[in-house]
JSON list of C-alpha atoms in Angstrom, two decimals:
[
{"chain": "C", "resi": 1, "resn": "UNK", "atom": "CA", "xyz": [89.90, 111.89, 63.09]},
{"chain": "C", "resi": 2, "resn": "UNK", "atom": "CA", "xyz": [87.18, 110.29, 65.04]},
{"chain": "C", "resi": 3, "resn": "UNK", "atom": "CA", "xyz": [86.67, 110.84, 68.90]},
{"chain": "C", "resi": 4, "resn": "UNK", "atom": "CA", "xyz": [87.25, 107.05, 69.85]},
{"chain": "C", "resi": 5, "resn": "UNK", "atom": "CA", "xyz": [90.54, 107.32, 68.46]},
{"chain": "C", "resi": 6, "resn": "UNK", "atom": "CA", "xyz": [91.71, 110.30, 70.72]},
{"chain": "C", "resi": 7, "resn": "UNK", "atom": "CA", "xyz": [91.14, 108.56, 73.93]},
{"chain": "C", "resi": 8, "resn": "UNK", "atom": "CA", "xyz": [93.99, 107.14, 76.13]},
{"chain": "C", "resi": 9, "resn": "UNK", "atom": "CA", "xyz": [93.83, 103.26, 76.51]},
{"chain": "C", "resi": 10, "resn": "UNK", "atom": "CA", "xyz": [94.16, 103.49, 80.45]},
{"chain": "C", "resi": 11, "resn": "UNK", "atom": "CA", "xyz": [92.88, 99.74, 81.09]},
{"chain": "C", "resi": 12, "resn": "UNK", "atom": "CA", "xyz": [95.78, 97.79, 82.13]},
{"chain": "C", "resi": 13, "resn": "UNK", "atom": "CA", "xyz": [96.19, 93.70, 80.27]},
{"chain": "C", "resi": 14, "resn": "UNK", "atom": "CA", "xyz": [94.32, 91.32, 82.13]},
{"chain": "C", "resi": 15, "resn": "UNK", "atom": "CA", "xyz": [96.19, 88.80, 83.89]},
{"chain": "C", "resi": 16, "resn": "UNK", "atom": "CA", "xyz": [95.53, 85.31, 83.21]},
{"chain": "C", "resi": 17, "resn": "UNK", "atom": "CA", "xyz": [95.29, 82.95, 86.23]},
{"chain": "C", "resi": 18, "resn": "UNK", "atom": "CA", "xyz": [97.07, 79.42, 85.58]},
{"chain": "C", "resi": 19, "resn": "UNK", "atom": "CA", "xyz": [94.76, 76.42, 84.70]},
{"chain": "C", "resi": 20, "resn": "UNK", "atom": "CA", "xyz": [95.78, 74.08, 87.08]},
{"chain": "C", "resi": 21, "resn": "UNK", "atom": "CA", "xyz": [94.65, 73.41, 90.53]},
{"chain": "C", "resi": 22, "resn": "UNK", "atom": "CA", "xyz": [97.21, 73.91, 93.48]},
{"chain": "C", "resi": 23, "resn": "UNK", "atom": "CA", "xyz": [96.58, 71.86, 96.25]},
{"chain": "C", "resi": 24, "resn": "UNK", "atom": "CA", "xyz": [95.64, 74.06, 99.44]},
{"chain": "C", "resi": 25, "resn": "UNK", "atom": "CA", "xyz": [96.94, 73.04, 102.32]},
{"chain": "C", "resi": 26, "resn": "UNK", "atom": "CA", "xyz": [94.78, 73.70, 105.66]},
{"chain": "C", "resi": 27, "resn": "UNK", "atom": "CA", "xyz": [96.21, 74.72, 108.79]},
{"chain": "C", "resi": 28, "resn": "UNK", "atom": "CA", "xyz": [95.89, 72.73, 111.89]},
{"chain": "C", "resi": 29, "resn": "UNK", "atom": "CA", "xyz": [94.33, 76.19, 113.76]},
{"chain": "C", "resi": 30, "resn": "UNK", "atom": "CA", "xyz": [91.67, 76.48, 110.87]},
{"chain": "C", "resi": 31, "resn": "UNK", "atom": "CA", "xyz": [88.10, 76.65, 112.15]},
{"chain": "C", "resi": 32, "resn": "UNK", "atom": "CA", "xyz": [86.18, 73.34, 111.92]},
{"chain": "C", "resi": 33, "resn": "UNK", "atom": "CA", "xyz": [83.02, 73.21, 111.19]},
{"chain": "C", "resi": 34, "resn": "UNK", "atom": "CA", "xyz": [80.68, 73.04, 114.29]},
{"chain": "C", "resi": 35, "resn": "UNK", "atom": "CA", "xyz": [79.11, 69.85, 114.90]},
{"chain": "C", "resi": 36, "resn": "UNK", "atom": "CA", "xyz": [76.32, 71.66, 116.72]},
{"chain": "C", "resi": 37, "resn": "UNK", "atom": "CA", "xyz": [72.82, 72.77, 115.52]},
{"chain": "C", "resi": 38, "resn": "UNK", "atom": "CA", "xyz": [71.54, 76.23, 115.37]},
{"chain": "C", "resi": 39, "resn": "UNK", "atom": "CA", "xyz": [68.72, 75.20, 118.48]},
{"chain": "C", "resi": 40, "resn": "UNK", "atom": "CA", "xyz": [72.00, 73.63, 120.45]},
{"chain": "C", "resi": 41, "resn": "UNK", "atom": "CA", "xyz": [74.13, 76.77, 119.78]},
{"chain": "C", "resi": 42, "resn": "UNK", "atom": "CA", "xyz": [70.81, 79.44, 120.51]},
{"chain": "C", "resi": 43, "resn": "UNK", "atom": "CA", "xyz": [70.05, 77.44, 123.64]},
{"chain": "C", "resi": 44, "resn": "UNK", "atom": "CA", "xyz": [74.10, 78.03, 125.04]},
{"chain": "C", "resi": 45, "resn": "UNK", "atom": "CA", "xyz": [73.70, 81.17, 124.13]},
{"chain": "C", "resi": 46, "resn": "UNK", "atom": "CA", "xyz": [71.12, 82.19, 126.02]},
{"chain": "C", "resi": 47, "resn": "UNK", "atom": "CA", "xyz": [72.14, 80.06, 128.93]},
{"chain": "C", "resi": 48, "resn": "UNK", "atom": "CA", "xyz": [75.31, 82.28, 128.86]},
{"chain": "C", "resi": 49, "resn": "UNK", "atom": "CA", "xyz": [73.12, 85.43, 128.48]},
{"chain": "C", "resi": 50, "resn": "UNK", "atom": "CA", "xyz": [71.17, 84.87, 131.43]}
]
């Protein structure tokens, strides 16, 4: 009898994921993106640094 045959199988079946898209639906509280550049948001930043 040959050593691979004397091991376990301990890998569990893969689950297969459905095909089809599901719509996501966003929250209203969901961040938005930020309409402000980097320089803009660095510049507040510091301002609120001191």
């Amino acid at each position: 009898m040959k050593a691979e045959n004397k091991i376990a199988t301990t890998r569990k079946p893969r689950i297969e994921r459905p095909t089809e898209a599901k719509a996501v639906v966003v929250a209203p509280w969901a961040p938005q993106p930020n309409p402000l550049t980097r320089e803009e948001i660095r510049r507040i930043v510091i301002a609120q640094i001191g």
